Amino acid sequence: MKKIFIPIFLLISVLQSNAEDGYQLWLRYQPVQNKTRLLSYQTNIRQVVCYGNTPTLVKAREELMKGLDGMLGINTKFSKAETNISGTLIIGTTATAPGLIKLSDAELATAGAEGFLILSKQLNGKKTTIITANSDIGVLYGVFHFLRLLQTEQSIEQLKIVSAPRIKLRLLNHWDNLNRTVERGYAGFSIWNWHTLPGYIDQRYIDYARANASIGINGTVLTNVNANATFLTKPYLEKVKALADVFRPFGIKVYLTARFSAPIEIGRLKTADPLNAEVQQWWKNKIDEIYSLIPDFGGFTVKANSEGQPGPQDYNRTHADGANMLADAIAPHKGIIMWRAFVYSHEVPDDRHKQAYNDFVLLDGTFRNNVMVQVKNGAIDFMPREPFHPLFGAMPKTPLLMEFQVTQEYLGQATQLAYLAPLFKECLDSDTYGNGKGTTVAKVIDGSADNHALNGMAGVSNIGSDINWTGHPFAQANWYALGRLSWDYNLSAEKIADEWLRMSFTNDAVFVKDARKMMLSSREILVDYMNPLGLHHIMATGHHYGPGPWVSNLSRPEWNPTYYHKADSMGIGFNRTPTGSNALSQYKPDAAKAWADASTIDEKYLLWFHHVAWNQPMKSGRTLWDELCYKYNSGVDSVRWMQQTWSKQKDKIDAQRFEQISMLLKIQEQEAVWWRNACLLYFQTFSKMLIPANYEKPDRSLEYYRGLSFPNAPGN
Amino acid sequence: MKKIFIPIFLLISVLQSNAEDGYQLWLRYQPVQNKTRLLSYQTNIRQVVCYGNTPTLVKAREELMKGLDGMLGINTKFSKAETNISGTLIIGTTATAPGLIKLSDAELATAGAEGFLILSKQLNGKKTTIITANSDIGVLYGVFHFLRLLQTEQSIEQLKIVSAPRIKLRLLNHWDNLNRTVERGYAGFSIWNWHTLPGYIDQRYIDYARANASIGINGTVLTNVNANATFLTKPYLEKVKALADVFRPFGIKVYLTARFSAPIEIGRLKTADPLNAEVQQWWKNKIDEIYSLIPDFGGFTVKANSEGQPGPQDYNRTHADGANMLADAIAPHKGIIMWRAFVYSHEVPDDRHKQAYNDFVLLDGTFRNNVMVQVKNGAIDFMPREPFHPLFGAMPKTPLLMEFQVTQEYLGQATQLAYLAPLFKECLDSDTYGNGKGTTVAKVIDGSADNHALNGMAGVSNIGSDINWTGHPFAQANWYALGRLSWDYNLSAEKIADEWLRMSFTNDAVFVKDARKMMLSSREILVDYMNPLGLHHIMATGHHYGPGPWVSNLSRPEWNPTYYHKADSMGIGFNRTPTGSNALSQYKPDAAKAWADASTIDEKYLLWFHHVAWNQPMKSGRTLWDELCYKYNSGVDSVRWMQQTWSKQKDKIDAQRFEQISMLLKIQEQEAVWWRNACLLYFQTFSKMLIPANYEKPDRSLEYYRGLSFPNAPGN
C-alpha cells in the first residue's frame, strides 16, 4: 500500500462511518480509553519478539501487530531478537524459544497440548511478558487471550495465567446447503461460496478462522446434516480442501457430513448396507481420497434414520453398525465419527422425549473408540427451556458430544435478543447423577466422569452472509459464548457477557452494566412471553417463526404443538410421570425426583412433566391460568424494560448499531405481544377463564393470529 | 458518539484494515493526495452554507459533510448564513436561496427539473462556489457532482457547469424474489430482507440510495419480472412503503412488477382478462391501495405472455389491451406502465430474433400515453455482442424504454471482468435510420427522435448481498456506468472508467492508465474467447455458466445453442438474410445494408447474420475456421495480458482488493481456456479441420467438457 497523507480528524470520521458495521465482531482493537491502563500497556510492550515462523506462529504475530497497532497508539517494534530493554513481550513455543523461556515441567504440563501460559517475568533484570505454549496453536490462543486483556482494559502488570481447554473438540456445525441456503439460518445465506471456491478465497474465510481461533473453536462441520452427497464428490472436496488450507494455521480442522446413502447416490452401488463389503470398500476409498487432499481432515457428522434421512436401520442394522463401519474406514487416518442421537419415529407410539434414549442406551459399549454420539442438550429440540437430555449420564461407555444450537431457531430467530450462555450453562451445570451426585452434564461432556479421552462440544452455527455475520448484533455473543464455554465451561455467563460487551462495544462502565443486565435477563424474558412454565414446541409450523399452539394437522403427531401442550378443558401440560409417558424414568432417580411431584417441582419445568388443572394454585398463590397470564405479560413488560434500558445508551456507542438494536427491540416488543396474545387467546378457549383485568387485553382476535402466514420466513 | 482519543497512525491501520472491503463503492472520500489540489480545495471551501431543510437538502448537506471530512483534512465549517469570507460554498435551490444566487432564466432553464449548476463567482468580492438547481434533487445531484470533482482531483477554481439528465427515467430493475434469491444474481442474495421489513431498516438501504443518487438513478423496480403476486398483498406493500420512505429523499421512486394473473391469485377472481370489468376494478382498487401507502409510487414493470408468464393473450387480448388496462387504473395517480417486449413463443416457427418485432410493431400507436414498451438492447437476450433491437426506430408512436442487463448473465457472471459501458454505448450509438440518418438508438430512447416526453433507460441490477455489493469488484463499474450513461449517454466509456477507477481505487496515474486499458478491452476480450465473429447464445443450459454449444435437447428449439450457431459440415452461423430467416428485413434498409453482405459485413457480426463456409477466407486472409481458432486463442492470451497488467498494481492499491482481483483474473483465465477448448473441440467435429500448430492444444477431451455439470451454479 502506498504511503498516504491522512490528517487525524478525518480518520476519526472514517472510523465512525465504517468501523461499526459489525463485521469485525469482538476483534475491533479500538484505542484503549483508560489512560492509566494505556500507559501501563505502552510501558510493558515497548517491543515484541516472536520466535518461530510456522504458519500458525506467523498468524499469532500478525494478530498481535493488528491488535497492538489498533489499541496502543504507539508504533510497537517487532524485533527478531531481544534487545535488552524493559518492556519486552516474547511469544513463541517452548520449543522455538527454549533458551529464554524457562518453565517448570508442572507449568508446561498444565498447559497441555493446546493451552498457554502468560507470565510477567524479570529477564536480565528487565520487565518481560511471555506468551508461550507447548504448541504453535497454544501460542496463538495465548495471543488472543492477551489481546483480550487489553481489549477489556485489564491489568497486565503481574500476569501468571495458565489456561488449557477443558474440552478437546470445540466445534461449530454449519447447517449449510449446496445452494447457500442455511437450514435454520437467520443471518442471510451461507458464507461458503461453493461456486467460486477453490479459486477464490473470500476474506470472510480468513476472518471466520480468526474469530473462531480467538475463542478456541478448533473444528468446523461445513455442511448441513441434511445435505446431499454431492459434497463428497471430487470437485467439492477440492473446494473443501481450499477452506481447510485457510483454516489450518488457525488450528481449525474441517469436518463434513456423511450422507449414509452416498454409496448409492454418488457411488452407483445398489445398497448402502453398512455390512456390505462393497459399501465398506467404497467408504474406505472415499475417505482415503479425502485424506489425500486434506491430511488433517477431522471426520464426519452423521444424521441417520432421523426425519427421513437414510441410515443403517433401512437395512435392519443398528446405529452402531452404521457408525462403526464409517469408524473403521476412517480410523487409519485418525478421524472420528460423530453420530447424532437425534432420532425419533412416528411409527413409535411412545413420547418423542423418550425415543433417542430408547434407541441408544442399549448400544452403549458397542461403538468403536473413534465414535462419539452427538446428543442435543435436551430430548425434544432446542427449546427456549428444556431439561437436560436423559442420555447424559446414561451411556458411560460412549463419549457423548454435546450439541447446542447457537442459531435461534426457537428463540426469536433474526429479530430477538436472547443471550444463550445461561441456557448452555443451565444444561452443563445440571446433575445427571450418572456416577452419583456431582456427575454434571459438563463432566459427562468433558470426559472426566467416565474417563473418555475423546470429548467435545458442538454448536449449530448462527453465522451467515450478513455483513455482521449473525444478523442480530447481540447474536454474535452466542457464537462467542459457545467458544468460551467450550474452552472453560466454568466461566460464568456474566463474565462472558462482560468480555463480549467490552470488546464489541465499549468499556464504558454504565453501558457494560446496563447491557450486561439485558443480556443476562434476555433468555428468561423470552421464555416468559413464549414458553413459560415448561410449555414447549408451540411454535408455528415449519419455519417455527411465531406462535402456533393451535396446530394439530401435521402428518406426524409429534410435529404438532397440540401434542406437546395437551391443553384441554381440565388443564394443560405433558404428563411425563409414571401416570403418563414416564419419560421421567429415563433419568436417574435422584435427578428425576426433583421433577416428579407437581407440587414441589421448580415451576419453570412444571408443564414439561405434568398436566396441571387450570385452577391449580401456584407457589405465587395465583391459579395456573392466572400465572400463565402473569408470565406472558411479565415477558412483554420486560421487553419494554429492555427497550428503555437500551434507549439510554445512545451516547455510549456508535449510531449505526444503536439504531439497529433499537429497531430490533421494537420488533421484539411487537413479537412478544403477538406471542402473548395468540397463546393466551388460544389457551383461553380451553381454560374458559378471564385474563385478569390488570393486564393489557389482546387487541386482535384469535382468528387473526391463526390466519397469519409467513411462507417466506427464513431458515426453513 | 463519545469523544475518543485516537492517535493518527493507528487510524491508518484501521483505514487499511476496514476501508477496502468494497462496501463504500465509489463513495470512499479518501484524503486528496495531490497537494496542490488539496490546497486549492481547502482555500475554496473554508465554509459551507446550506439553504433549506427539506429531507433531500438535508441529505445533500450530510453527504457534503461526509465527503469534505473525508477528503480535505480540515474541519470544514457548516454555517447557517454567510459570513463574508473568501472561500464559501453555497448550496441551495433557487427558491431557498433566492437573494444570493442570481442566475439568468436561460441558465435555470438549462438545468431543468433535475439538473444543476455549479458556478465559481465573486460575491461581495469574495470567492464563492455555488451549487444550485431548480429542485431539491437537483441540488443533491450537484453536490455529488462537486464531490466527484474532488474525488477525481479536478480543478474547482473556475467552475461553470450546467448539467441536466438527457433521460427522464433512469432505472434499476431488480430480479429479486420473495425468498431472496436473485434471478441472474451473482453477488450473493437479494439486499431486500423482506422478513425484517418494515420494522428493520438495514443500513444498506440507505447506502443503496446514496450510491444511486450519486449517479442519477431515480427509480428502482424492486421485484423480479417473474415474481409472484404476493408482493402485491398488504403485508408486502407495507414493506415496500418502508423502502420508498428511505429512498424518497434521494429522489428515487419505487416501482413493482405486476403479475398479470394477480387478480386470480390474490384477488380470488376467476379471470385476469383485461377487458373484464371486475378485473379492471380489482387493479384500480389495488393501485389505489398502493398509492395510499406510497403517494409517489412509480408504476409497474410487466412481463406478460413471455417464457410462461400469464398475460392478456391468455384471453385472446393484445399486449396493448393488457397494458392499457393497467395504464388506465394507474393514470389518475400519474403512474406508468413499463410493458416488456421480450416475448417469443415456441409455437411460432419463425426466428426468435423476429418475434418481438412481429408482435409489437403492429401495436404502435395503440398504447395509452402512460405506457412505455421496454425493449432489451438486442433481439435475442443480452449477448456479449448483439446488434441493436429492430424495434428501436420502428415504433415512433410509442416511447421505448431501453433495457440493458448490468448483471453479467452471459458475460462471465461472478468471476469475470467485463466492463459494459462499451457494450451499452455500441447499442446507443447505433443508427436505426428510424427518421433517417442519425436516428441513433440513444435519440429514440431519450424521446428526441419522436418527441416523447416520457423516456427512460433501465438496467437489470447486478447488486446483491455480498459485502462489496456486486461480487466482482469491477462489476461495480457497470452499475456506475449504467447511471452515468442514463444521465448523459454522450459520456465516453473511457471517461466513465476513468472517473470510476479514481473514485474506487486511486488517482495514481499509472494505475488509472493500466486499469482503464484493461476495462476498455475487457468486453472485447470476453467476446473473443466466448462468442467471436457473431456467435451467440452458446452458453450452457439454464444457468448459462460456461460453454454449451453442443446442447440440442431442450424442449423449445430456440433454447438450444445449436439453434443459434447452426454448425454443420459446410459451415457455421445463422442465416438471417433473405435466403434465411430474413430478420434483416426488420431493420431499416440503410441499417440492414451494412450487414447484408457476408463479404463486406463487419466480421464481429458475421455469424449473427450469415452461415459461412469453414474455408471461407476472412479479411485477415485466414479461413473462417482459422479465424475462429485465432479469436478464441487471442481472447485467452488477452486475459493473460490482463493478469500481467494487474500484477503490476500491487503497490498502488490496498492488499485486499488487489488479491481479490488477482484470484478472479486467474479464474477468468481458466474459464477462458475452458471456453476456447470446449468450443473449438466441438466446432471441429463439424469443420474437420486442424487447430493451427501455433496455438495451445486443448488438454482435455470434448467429452470431458460435455460432462461438466454445475447444478448449483448461482442465479438460476
Short mmCIF file of C-alpha atoms in Angstrom, two decimals, chain A residues 149-328:
data_model
loop_
_atom_site.label_atom_id
_atom_site.label_comp_id
_atom_site.label_asym_id
_atom_site.label_seq_id
_atom_site.Cartn_x
_atom_site.Cartn_y
_atom_site.Cartn_z
CA LEU A 149 -6.88 -8.44 28.42
CA LEU A 150 -6.06 -5.21 26.62
CA GLN A 151 -9.44 -5.03 24.89
CA THR A 152 -11.18 -5.31 28.24
CA GLU A 153 -8.68 -2.97 29.91
CA GLN A 154 -7.34 -5.45 32.47
CA SER A 155 -4.02 -5.07 34.20
CA ILE A 156 -1.07 -6.83 32.59
CA GLU A 157 1.45 -5.89 35.28
CA GLN A 158 1.66 -9.19 37.17
CA LEU A 159 0.41 -11.90 34.92
CA LYS A 160 0.53 -15.54 35.80
CA ILE A 161 -2.02 -17.18 33.62
CA VAL A 162 -2.16 -20.83 32.78
CA SER A 163 -5.11 -21.81 30.66
CA ALA A 164 -5.98 -25.01 28.88
CA PRO A 165 -9.24 -26.09 27.30
CA ARG A 166 -11.46 -28.35 29.34
CA ILE A 167 -12.93 -29.87 26.21
CA LYS A 168 -10.99 -31.34 23.34
CA LEU A 169 -13.25 -30.89 20.33
CA ARG A 170 -14.76 -27.43 20.23
CA LEU A 171 -16.90 -27.38 17.15
CA LEU A 172 -19.26 -25.38 15.03
CA ASN A 173 -21.85 -27.24 13.00
CA HIS A 174 -22.98 -25.41 9.88
CA TRP A 175 -26.32 -26.45 8.50
CA ASP A 176 -25.33 -25.01 5.14
CA ASN A 177 -26.57 -26.38 1.86
CA LEU A 178 -25.05 -26.55 -1.61
CA ASN A 179 -27.26 -23.74 -2.85
CA ARG A 180 -26.13 -21.49 0.02
CA THR A 181 -29.41 -21.64 1.89
CA VAL A 182 -28.85 -22.31 5.58
CA GLU A 183 -31.31 -24.50 7.41
CA ARG A 184 -32.30 -22.52 10.48
CA GLY A 185 -30.12 -19.65 9.35
CA TYR A 186 -31.30 -16.12 10.13
CA ALA A 187 -28.30 -14.07 9.07
CA GLY A 188 -28.56 -14.20 5.32
CA PHE A 189 -27.12 -17.14 3.45
CA SER A 190 -24.12 -19.44 3.71
CA ILE A 191 -20.75 -17.78 3.93
CA TRP A 192 -19.37 -20.68 1.85
CA ASN A 193 -19.48 -19.60 -1.74
CA TRP A 194 -19.09 -23.06 -3.25
CA HIS A 195 -19.34 -21.73 -6.78
CA THR A 196 -16.22 -19.56 -6.59
CA LEU A 197 -14.21 -22.00 -4.48
CA PRO A 198 -11.50 -23.23 -4.70
CA GLY A 199 -10.07 -20.40 -6.84
CA TYR A 200 -11.48 -17.52 -4.87
CA ILE A 201 -10.69 -17.19 -1.18
CA ASP A 202 -13.13 -14.75 0.33
CA GLN A 203 -11.64 -12.55 3.05
CA ARG A 204 -14.50 -13.83 5.19
CA TYR A 205 -12.98 -17.30 5.34
CA ILE A 206 -9.87 -15.84 6.92
CA ASP A 207 -11.76 -13.63 9.32
CA TYR A 208 -14.03 -16.54 10.23
CA ALA A 209 -10.95 -18.53 11.19
CA ARG A 210 -9.52 -15.63 13.19
CA ALA A 211 -12.74 -15.18 15.09
CA ASN A 212 -13.00 -18.86 15.88
CA ALA A 213 -9.39 -19.18 16.95
CA SER A 214 -9.87 -16.18 19.23
CA ILE A 215 -12.41 -18.16 21.25
CA GLY A 216 -10.78 -21.57 20.95
CA ILE A 217 -13.03 -23.20 18.36
CA ASN A 218 -10.90 -25.90 16.72
CA GLY A 219 -13.20 -27.64 14.30
CA THR A 220 -16.00 -26.86 11.89
CA VAL A 221 -18.51 -29.12 10.20
CA LEU A 222 -19.05 -27.24 6.96
CA THR A 223 -22.23 -28.84 5.70
CA ASN A 224 -25.79 -29.47 6.73
CA VAL A 225 -26.63 -32.77 8.37
CA ASN A 226 -29.44 -32.93 5.84
CA ALA A 227 -27.13 -32.12 2.91
CA ASN A 228 -26.93 -34.34 -0.11
CA ALA A 229 -23.97 -36.44 -1.14
CA THR A 230 -22.65 -34.05 -3.77
CA PHE A 231 -20.37 -32.57 -1.13
CA LEU A 232 -18.41 -35.83 -1.24
CA THR A 233 -17.67 -35.64 -4.97
CA LYS A 234 -14.22 -34.65 -6.21
CA PRO A 235 -14.99 -31.06 -7.31
CA TYR A 236 -16.49 -30.28 -3.92
CA LEU A 237 -13.71 -31.97 -2.00
CA GLU A 238 -11.28 -29.65 -3.76
CA LYS A 239 -13.35 -26.74 -2.53
CA VAL A 240 -13.32 -28.16 0.98
CA LYS A 241 -9.55 -28.56 0.73
CA ALA A 242 -9.22 -24.86 -0.09
CA LEU A 243 -11.10 -23.99 3.08
CA ALA A 244 -9.07 -26.49 5.11
CA ASP A 245 -5.89 -24.81 3.88
CA VAL A 246 -7.17 -21.43 5.04
CA PHE A 247 -8.24 -22.74 8.44
CA ARG A 248 -5.22 -24.94 9.23
CA PRO A 249 -2.90 -22.21 10.57
CA PHE A 250 -5.69 -21.18 12.93
CA GLY A 251 -5.89 -24.65 14.43
CA ILE A 252 -9.24 -25.42 12.86
CA LYS A 253 -9.97 -28.79 11.30
CA VAL A 254 -12.71 -29.29 8.78
CA TYR A 255 -15.34 -31.99 9.06
CA LEU A 256 -18.13 -32.93 6.70
CA THR A 257 -21.47 -34.60 6.98
CA ALA A 258 -21.71 -38.09 5.56
CA ARG A 259 -24.98 -38.87 3.90
CA PHE A 260 -25.50 -42.51 4.63
CA SER A 261 -26.81 -43.31 1.18
CA ALA A 262 -23.83 -41.70 -0.60
CA PRO A 263 -22.57 -45.08 -1.89
CA ILE A 264 -25.80 -45.35 -3.85
CA GLU A 265 -26.15 -41.73 -4.88
CA ILE A 266 -22.63 -40.97 -5.99
CA GLY A 267 -21.01 -44.42 -5.83
CA ARG A 268 -23.59 -46.14 -8.05
CA LEU A 269 -23.84 -49.08 -5.66
CA LYS A 270 -27.16 -50.80 -5.16
CA THR A 271 -27.04 -50.63 -1.39
CA ALA A 272 -25.67 -48.61 1.49
CA ASP A 273 -25.87 -51.54 3.91
CA PRO A 274 -23.03 -51.00 6.37
CA LEU A 275 -22.25 -54.72 6.50
CA ASN A 276 -21.89 -54.97 2.73
CA ALA A 277 -18.24 -55.34 1.70
CA GLU A 278 -18.60 -53.13 -1.37
CA VAL A 279 -20.13 -50.39 0.71
CA GLN A 280 -17.34 -50.64 3.25
CA GLN A 281 -14.76 -50.50 0.48
CA TRP A 282 -16.50 -47.52 -1.13
CA TRP A 283 -16.32 -45.54 2.10
CA LYS A 284 -12.71 -46.59 2.64
CA ASN A 285 -11.79 -45.35 -0.82
CA LYS A 286 -13.75 -42.16 -0.42
CA ILE A 287 -12.13 -41.46 2.92
CA ASP A 288 -8.67 -42.20 1.52
CA GLU A 289 -9.44 -39.72 -1.26
CA ILE A 290 -10.43 -37.07 1.26
CA TYR A 291 -7.26 -37.54 3.28
CA SER A 292 -5.12 -37.37 0.17
CA LEU A 293 -6.43 -33.81 -0.20
CA ILE A 294 -6.81 -32.90 3.46
CA PRO A 295 -4.33 -34.83 5.59
CA ASP A 296 -5.78 -33.50 8.84
CA PHE A 297 -9.45 -33.93 7.92
CA GLY A 298 -11.43 -34.27 11.12
CA GLY A 299 -14.17 -36.74 10.30
CA PHE A 300 -17.90 -36.94 9.76
CA THR A 301 -21.08 -35.88 11.44
CA VAL A 302 -23.93 -38.22 10.57
CA LYS A 303 -27.67 -37.80 10.85
CA ALA A 304 -29.09 -41.20 10.04
CA ASN A 305 -32.57 -42.62 10.30
CA SER A 306 -33.89 -39.34 11.53
CA GLU A 307 -36.53 -37.12 9.96
CA GLY A 308 -36.41 -39.02 6.70
CA GLN A 309 -32.64 -39.30 6.35
CA PRO A 310 -31.29 -42.67 5.21
CA GLY A 311 -29.44 -44.84 7.69
CA PRO A 312 -28.42 -48.33 8.75
CA GLN A 313 -31.92 -49.17 10.00
CA ASP A 314 -33.00 -49.15 6.35
CA TYR A 315 -31.06 -52.42 6.19
CA ASN A 316 -32.11 -53.69 9.61
CA ARG A 317 -28.75 -52.72 11.06
CA THR A 318 -28.23 -50.72 14.22
CA HIS A 319 -26.90 -47.22 14.62
CA ALA A 320 -23.73 -48.85 15.94
CA ASP A 321 -23.37 -50.94 12.78
CA GLY A 322 -23.56 -47.78 10.72
CA ALA A 323 -21.26 -45.71 12.87
CA ASN A 324 -18.69 -48.48 13.24
CA MET A 325 -18.48 -49.11 9.51
CA LEU A 326 -17.53 -45.46 8.97
CA ALA A 327 -15.30 -45.50 12.04
CA ASP A 328 -13.33 -48.45 10.71
#
